[in-house]
mmCIF file of C-alpha atoms in Angstrom:
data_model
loop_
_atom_site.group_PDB
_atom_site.id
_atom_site.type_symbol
_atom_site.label_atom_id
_atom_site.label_comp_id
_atom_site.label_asym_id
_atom_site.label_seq_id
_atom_site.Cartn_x
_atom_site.Cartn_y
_atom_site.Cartn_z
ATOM 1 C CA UNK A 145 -24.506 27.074 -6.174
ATOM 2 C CA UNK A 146 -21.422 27.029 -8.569
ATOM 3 C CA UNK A 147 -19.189 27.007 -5.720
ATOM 4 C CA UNK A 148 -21.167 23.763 -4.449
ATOM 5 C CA UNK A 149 -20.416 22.138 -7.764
ATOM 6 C CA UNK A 150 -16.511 23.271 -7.893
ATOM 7 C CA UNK A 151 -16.086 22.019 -4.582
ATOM 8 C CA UNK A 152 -18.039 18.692 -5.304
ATOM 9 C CA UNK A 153 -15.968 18.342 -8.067
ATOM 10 C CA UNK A 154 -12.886 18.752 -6.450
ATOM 11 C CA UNK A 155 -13.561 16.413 -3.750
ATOM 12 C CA UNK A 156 -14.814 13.661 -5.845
ATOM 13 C CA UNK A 157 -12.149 13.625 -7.422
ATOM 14 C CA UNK A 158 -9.778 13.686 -4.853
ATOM 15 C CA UNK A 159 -11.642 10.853 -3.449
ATOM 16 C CA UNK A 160 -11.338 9.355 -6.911
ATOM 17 C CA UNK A 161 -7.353 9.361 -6.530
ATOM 18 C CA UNK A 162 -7.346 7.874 -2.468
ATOM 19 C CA UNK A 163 -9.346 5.085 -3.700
ATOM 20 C CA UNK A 164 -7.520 4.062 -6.870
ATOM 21 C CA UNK A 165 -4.084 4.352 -4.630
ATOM 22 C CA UNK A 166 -5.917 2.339 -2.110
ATOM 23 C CA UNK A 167 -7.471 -0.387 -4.275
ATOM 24 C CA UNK A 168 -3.233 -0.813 -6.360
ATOM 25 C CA UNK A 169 -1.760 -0.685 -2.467
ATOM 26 C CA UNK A 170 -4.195 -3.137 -1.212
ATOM 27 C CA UNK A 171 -5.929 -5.038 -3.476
ATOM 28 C CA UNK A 172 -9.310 -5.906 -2.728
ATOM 29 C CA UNK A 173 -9.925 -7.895 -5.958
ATOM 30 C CA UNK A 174 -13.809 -9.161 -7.165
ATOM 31 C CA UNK A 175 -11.796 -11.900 -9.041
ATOM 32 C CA UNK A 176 -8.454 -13.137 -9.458
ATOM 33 C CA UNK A 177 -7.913 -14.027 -13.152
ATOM 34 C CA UNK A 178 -6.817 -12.390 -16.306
ATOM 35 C CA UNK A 179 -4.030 -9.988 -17.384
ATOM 36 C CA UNK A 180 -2.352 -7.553 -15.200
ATOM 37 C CA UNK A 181 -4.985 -4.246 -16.358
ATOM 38 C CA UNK A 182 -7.723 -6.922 -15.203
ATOM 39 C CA UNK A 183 -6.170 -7.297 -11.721
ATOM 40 C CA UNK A 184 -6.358 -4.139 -11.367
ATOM 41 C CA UNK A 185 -10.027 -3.192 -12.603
ATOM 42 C CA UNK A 186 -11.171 -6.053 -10.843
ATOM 43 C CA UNK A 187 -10.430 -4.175 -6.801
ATOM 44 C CA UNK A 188 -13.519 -2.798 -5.707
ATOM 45 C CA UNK A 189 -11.516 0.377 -4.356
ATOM 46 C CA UNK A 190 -9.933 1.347 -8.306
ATOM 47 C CA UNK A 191 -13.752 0.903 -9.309
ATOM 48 C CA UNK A 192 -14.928 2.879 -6.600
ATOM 49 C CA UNK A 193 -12.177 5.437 -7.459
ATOM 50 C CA UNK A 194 -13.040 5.265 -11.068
ATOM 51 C CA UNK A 195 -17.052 6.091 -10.326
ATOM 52 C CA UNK A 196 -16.102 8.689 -8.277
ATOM 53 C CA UNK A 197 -14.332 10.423 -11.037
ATOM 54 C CA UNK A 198 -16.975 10.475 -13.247
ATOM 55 C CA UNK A 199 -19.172 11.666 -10.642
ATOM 56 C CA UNK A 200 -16.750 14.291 -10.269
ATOM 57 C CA UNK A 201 -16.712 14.988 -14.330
ATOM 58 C CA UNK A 202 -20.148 16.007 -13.989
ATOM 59 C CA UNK A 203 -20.165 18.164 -11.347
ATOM 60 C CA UNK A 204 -16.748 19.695 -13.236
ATOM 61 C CA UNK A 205 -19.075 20.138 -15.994
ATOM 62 C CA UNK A 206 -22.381 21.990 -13.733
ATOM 63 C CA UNK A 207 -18.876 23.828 -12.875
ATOM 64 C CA UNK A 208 -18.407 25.233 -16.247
ATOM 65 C CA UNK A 209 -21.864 26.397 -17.035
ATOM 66 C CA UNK A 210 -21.733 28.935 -14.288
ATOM 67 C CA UNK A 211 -17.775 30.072 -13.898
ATOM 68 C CA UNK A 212 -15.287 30.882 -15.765
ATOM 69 C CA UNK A 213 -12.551 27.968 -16.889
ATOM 70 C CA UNK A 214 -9.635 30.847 -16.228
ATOM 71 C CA UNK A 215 -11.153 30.995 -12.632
ATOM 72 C CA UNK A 216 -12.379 27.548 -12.482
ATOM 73 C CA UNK A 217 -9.533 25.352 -13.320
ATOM 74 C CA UNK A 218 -6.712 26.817 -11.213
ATOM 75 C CA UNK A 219 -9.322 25.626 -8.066
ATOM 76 C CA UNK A 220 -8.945 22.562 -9.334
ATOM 77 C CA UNK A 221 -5.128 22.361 -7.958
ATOM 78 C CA UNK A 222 -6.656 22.505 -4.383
ATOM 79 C CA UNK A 223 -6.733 18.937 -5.129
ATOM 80 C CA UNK A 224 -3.040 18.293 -5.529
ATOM 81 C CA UNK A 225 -3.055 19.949 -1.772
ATOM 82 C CA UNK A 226 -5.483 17.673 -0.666
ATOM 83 C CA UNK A 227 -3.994 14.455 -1.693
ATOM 84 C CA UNK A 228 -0.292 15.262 -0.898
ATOM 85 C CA UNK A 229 -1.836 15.972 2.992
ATOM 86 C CA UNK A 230 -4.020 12.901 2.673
ATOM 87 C CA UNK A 231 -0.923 10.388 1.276
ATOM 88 C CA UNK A 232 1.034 11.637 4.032
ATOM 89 C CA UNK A 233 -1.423 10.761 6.764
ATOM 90 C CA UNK A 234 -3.465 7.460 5.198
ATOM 91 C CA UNK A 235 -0.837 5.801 3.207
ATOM 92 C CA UNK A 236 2.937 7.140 4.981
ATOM 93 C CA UNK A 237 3.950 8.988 1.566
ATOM 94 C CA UNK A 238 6.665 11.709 2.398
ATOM 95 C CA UNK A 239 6.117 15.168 3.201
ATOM 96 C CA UNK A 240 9.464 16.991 3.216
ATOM 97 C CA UNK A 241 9.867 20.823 3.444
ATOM 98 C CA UNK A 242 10.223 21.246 -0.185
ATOM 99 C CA UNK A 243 7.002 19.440 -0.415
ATOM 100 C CA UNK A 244 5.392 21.986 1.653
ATOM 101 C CA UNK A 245 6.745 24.959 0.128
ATOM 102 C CA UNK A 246 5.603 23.628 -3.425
ATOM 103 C CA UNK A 247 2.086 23.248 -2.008
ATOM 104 C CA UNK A 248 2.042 26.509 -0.214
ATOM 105 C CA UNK A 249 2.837 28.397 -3.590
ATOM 106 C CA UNK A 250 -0.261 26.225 -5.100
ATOM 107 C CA UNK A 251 -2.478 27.744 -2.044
ATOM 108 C CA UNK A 252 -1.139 31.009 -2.688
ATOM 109 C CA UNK A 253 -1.501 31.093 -6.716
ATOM 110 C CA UNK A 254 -5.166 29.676 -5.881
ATOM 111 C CA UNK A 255 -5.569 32.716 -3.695
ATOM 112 C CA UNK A 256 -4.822 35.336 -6.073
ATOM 113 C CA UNK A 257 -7.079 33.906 -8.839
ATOM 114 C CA UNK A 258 -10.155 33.673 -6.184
ATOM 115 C CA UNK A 259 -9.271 37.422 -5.142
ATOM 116 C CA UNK A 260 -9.841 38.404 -8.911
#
């Protein structure tokens, strides 16, 4: 079951940083008054982005009951592979070959901590 809340956890929250990007590229706002920080609290994506990291807070935390932070964490930096993919394909973000080799040494450094 910990596995089920580290991988929750990590997709919330990459779902969590689609939405906010989302919500600041396309603004969807509830209202259109106030300061600058309310613009941007007010798009129903950021919100949606900001509940889902919460969400994703408290399945980090059903995370940490049952693993170890030291094996824990580095999972975490799946995400950062996730997102990079997922800006490339939903909002046209680059994705040069240093990119890829950057990622690829987060896959493997997530590899070796799993295998131990």
């Amino acid at each position: 079951m910990k596995f089920v809340w580290l991988v929750s956890s990590i997709l919330l929250g990459v779902a969590g940083q689609l939405l906010m990007k989302w919500g600041l590229a396309d603004p969807k706002p509830l209202w259109n008054r106030g300061p600058a920080i309310a613009g941007m609290l007010s798009s129903w994506p950021v919100l949606a982005g900001l509940a889902s990291y919460a969400f994703s807070s408290l399945f980090w935390l059903l995370t940490l009951k049952q693993m170890n932070v030291s094996v824990a964490y580095p999972m975490v930096s799946l995400s950062y592979v996730i997102v990079a993919v997922a800006g490339y394909y939903w909002f046209g973000e680059s994705f040069t070959a240093w990119k890829a080799v950057g990622l690829a040494f987060i896959l493997t450094g997530v590899a070796f901590v799993a295998r131990s």
